[in-house]
Tab-separated table of C-alpha atoms in Angstrom:
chain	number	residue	atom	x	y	z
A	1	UNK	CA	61.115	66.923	130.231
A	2	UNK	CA	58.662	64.404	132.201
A	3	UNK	CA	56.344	62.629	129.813
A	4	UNK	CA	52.884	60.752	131.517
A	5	UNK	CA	51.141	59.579	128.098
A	6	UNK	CA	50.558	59.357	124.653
A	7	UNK	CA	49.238	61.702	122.249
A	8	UNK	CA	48.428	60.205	119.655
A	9	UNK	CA	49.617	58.612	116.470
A	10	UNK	CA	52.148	60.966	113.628
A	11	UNK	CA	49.232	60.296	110.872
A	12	UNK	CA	46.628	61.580	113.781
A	13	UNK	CA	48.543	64.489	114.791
A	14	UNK	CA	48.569	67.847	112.998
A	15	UNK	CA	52.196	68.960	112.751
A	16	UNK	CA	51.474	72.570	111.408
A	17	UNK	CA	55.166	74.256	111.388
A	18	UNK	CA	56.984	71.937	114.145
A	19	UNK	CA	59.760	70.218	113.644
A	20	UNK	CA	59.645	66.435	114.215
A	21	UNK	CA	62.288	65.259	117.052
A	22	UNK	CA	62.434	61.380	117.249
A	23	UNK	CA	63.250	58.883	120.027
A	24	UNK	CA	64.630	56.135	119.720
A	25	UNK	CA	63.530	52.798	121.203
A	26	UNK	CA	64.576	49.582	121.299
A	27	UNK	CA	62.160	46.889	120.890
A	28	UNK	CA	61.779	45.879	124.225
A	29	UNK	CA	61.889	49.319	125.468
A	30	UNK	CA	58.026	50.020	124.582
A	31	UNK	CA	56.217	49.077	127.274
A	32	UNK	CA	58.462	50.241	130.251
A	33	UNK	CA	56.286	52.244	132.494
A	34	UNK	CA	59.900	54.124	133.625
A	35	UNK	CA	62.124	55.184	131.429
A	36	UNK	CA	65.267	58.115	130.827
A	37	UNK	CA	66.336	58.813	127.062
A	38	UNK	CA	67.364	61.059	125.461
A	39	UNK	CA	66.107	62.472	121.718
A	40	UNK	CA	68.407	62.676	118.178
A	41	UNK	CA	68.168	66.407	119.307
A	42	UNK	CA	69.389	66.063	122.304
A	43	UNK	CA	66.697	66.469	124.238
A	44	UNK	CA	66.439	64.510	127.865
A	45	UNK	CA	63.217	62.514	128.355
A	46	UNK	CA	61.551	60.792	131.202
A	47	UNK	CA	58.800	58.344	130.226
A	48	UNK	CA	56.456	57.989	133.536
A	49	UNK	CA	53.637	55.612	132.335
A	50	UNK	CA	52.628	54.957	136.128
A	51	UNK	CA	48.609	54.296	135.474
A	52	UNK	CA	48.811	52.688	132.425
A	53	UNK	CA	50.580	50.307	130.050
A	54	UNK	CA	52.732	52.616	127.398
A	55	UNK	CA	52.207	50.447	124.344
A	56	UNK	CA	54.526	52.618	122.127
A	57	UNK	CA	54.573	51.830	118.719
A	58	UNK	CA	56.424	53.300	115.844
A	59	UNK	CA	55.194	57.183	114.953
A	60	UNK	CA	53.368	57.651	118.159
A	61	UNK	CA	53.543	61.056	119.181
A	62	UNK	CA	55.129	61.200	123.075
A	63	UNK	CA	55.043	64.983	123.323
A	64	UNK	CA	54.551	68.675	121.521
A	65	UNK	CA	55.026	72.077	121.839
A	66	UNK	CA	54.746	75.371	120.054
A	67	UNK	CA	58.285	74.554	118.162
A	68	UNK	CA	58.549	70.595	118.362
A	69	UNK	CA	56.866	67.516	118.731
A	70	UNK	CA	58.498	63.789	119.491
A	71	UNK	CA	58.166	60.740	118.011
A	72	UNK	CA	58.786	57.378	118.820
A	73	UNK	CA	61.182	55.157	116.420
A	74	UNK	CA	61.479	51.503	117.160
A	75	UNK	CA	64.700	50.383	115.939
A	76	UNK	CA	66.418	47.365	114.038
A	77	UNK	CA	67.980	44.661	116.024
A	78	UNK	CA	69.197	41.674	114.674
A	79	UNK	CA	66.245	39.217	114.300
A	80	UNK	CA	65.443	35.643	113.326
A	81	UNK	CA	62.797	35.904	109.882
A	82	UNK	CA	60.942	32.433	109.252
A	83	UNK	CA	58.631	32.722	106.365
A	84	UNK	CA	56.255	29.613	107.062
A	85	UNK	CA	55.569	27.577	104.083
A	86	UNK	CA	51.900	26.268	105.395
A	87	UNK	CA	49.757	26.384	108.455
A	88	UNK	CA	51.075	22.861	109.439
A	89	UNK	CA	54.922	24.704	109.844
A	90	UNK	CA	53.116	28.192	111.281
A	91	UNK	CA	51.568	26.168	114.287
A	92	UNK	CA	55.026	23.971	114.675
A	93	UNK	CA	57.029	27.296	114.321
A	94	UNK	CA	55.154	29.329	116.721
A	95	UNK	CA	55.035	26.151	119.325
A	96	UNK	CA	59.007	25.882	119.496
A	97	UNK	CA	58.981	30.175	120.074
A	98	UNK	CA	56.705	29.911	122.603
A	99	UNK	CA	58.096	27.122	124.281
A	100	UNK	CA	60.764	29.073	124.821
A	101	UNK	CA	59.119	31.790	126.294
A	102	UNK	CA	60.352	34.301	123.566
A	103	UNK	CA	58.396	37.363	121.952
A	104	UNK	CA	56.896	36.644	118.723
A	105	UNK	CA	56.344	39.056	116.136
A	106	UNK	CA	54.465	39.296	113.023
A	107	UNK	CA	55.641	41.352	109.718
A	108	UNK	CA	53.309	40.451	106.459
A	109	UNK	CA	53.820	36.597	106.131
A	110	UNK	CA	56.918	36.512	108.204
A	111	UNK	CA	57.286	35.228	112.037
A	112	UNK	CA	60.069	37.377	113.814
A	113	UNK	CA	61.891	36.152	117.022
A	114	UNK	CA	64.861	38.622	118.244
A	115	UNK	CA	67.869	36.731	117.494
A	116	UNK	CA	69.217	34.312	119.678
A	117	UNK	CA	71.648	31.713	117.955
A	118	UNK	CA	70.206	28.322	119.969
A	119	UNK	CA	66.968	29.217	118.841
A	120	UNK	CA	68.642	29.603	115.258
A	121	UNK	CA	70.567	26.669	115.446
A	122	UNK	CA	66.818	24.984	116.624
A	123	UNK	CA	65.082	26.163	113.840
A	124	UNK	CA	68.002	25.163	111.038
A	125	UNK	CA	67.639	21.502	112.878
A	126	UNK	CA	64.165	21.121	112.844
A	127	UNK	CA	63.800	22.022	109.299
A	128	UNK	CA	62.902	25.462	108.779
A	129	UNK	CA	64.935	28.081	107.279
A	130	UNK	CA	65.280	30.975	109.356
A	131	UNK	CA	67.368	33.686	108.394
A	132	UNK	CA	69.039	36.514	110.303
A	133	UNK	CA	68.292	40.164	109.314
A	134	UNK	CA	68.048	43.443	110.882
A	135	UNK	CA	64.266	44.484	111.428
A	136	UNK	CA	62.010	46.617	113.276
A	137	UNK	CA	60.205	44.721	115.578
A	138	UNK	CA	56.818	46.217	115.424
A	139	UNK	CA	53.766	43.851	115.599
A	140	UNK	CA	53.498	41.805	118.506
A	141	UNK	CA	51.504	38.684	119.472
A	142	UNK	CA	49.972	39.383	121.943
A	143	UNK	CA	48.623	36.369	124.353
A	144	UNK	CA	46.165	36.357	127.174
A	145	UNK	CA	48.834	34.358	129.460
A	146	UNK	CA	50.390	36.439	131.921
A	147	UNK	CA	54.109	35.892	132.905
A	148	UNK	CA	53.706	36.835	136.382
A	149	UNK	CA	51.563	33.652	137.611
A	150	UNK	CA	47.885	32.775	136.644
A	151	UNK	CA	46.136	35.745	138.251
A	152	UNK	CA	45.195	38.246	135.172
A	153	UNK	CA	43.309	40.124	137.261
A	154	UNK	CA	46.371	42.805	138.262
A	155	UNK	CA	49.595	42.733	137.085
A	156	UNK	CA	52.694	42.679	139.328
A	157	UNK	CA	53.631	46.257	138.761
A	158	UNK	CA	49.897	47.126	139.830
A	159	UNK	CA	50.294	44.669	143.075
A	160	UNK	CA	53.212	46.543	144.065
A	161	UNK	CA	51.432	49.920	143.666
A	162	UNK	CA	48.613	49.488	145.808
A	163	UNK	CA	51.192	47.350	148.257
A	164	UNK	CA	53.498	50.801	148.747
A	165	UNK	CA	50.012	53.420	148.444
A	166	UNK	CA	47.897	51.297	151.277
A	167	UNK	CA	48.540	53.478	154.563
A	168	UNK	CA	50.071	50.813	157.422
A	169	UNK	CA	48.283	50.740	160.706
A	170	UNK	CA	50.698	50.388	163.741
């Protein structure tokens, strides 16, 4: 089954009589324009987001028929949960994550990194108290830097596009 976009959101969708078929997705699986899975049903999927950026998030609706619908599942991984005591310890917190170049994600009053033990082991020395759980990574910070140079203008996957569509004169 070849999927090409979104639907919608589970709350946005009216589900009448189908039954609800879910995919799971890791974290870092939710904005890959290309991607093969397969559904707790057993159904096979390919994700084709090839014009735009997929930006799945938990409960969105991927696909529907007369019988079924699917819906997207983000699931737990093992993260690293600071709960910043101040602003002073938010901005310090979220300096040593980005200076790493690691996602960042937000839950309530909660920074979530996915868990890598030197960034742990960081944290524990520097003072905080970071703790390691299993969580759904759902909320994002987002950032206007892009990590494909300084041009924001197109992204790589866009440059490469027009690079293989542009007819070649010989």
């Amino acid at each position: 089954m070849l999927v090409k976009q979104k639907i919608g959101n589970i709350h946005a969708v009216h589900i009448q009589n189908r039954r609800i078929d879910i995919l799971l997705l890791e974290w870092y699986e939710t904005n890959k324009r290309i991607l093969h899975k397969r559904t707790r049903d057993g159904k096979d999927l390919v994700l084709k987001f090839l014009t735009e950026d997929p930006d799945l998030k938990q409960d969105d609706v991927i696909y529907q028929d007369d019988s079924c619908l699917v819906m997207i599942e983000i699931a737990p991984c093992e993260a690293i949960v600071v709960r910043p005591e101040n602003m002073y310890q938010m901005a310090a917190l979220c300096y040593e994550i980005g200076n790493k170049h690691l996602p960042l994600f937000i839950d309530d009053e909660e920074v979530l990194v996915p868990y890598e033990s030197p960034l742990f082991n960081l944290l524990l020395a520097s003072g905080f108290q970071p703790v390691k759980d299993a969580r759904k990574l759902l909320h994002p910070v987002s950032s206007s830097v892009s990590p494909h140079g300084h041009d924001t203008s197109t992204s790589l996957f866009t440059r490469i596009l027009q690079l293989t569509n542009t007819p070649r004169h010989v």
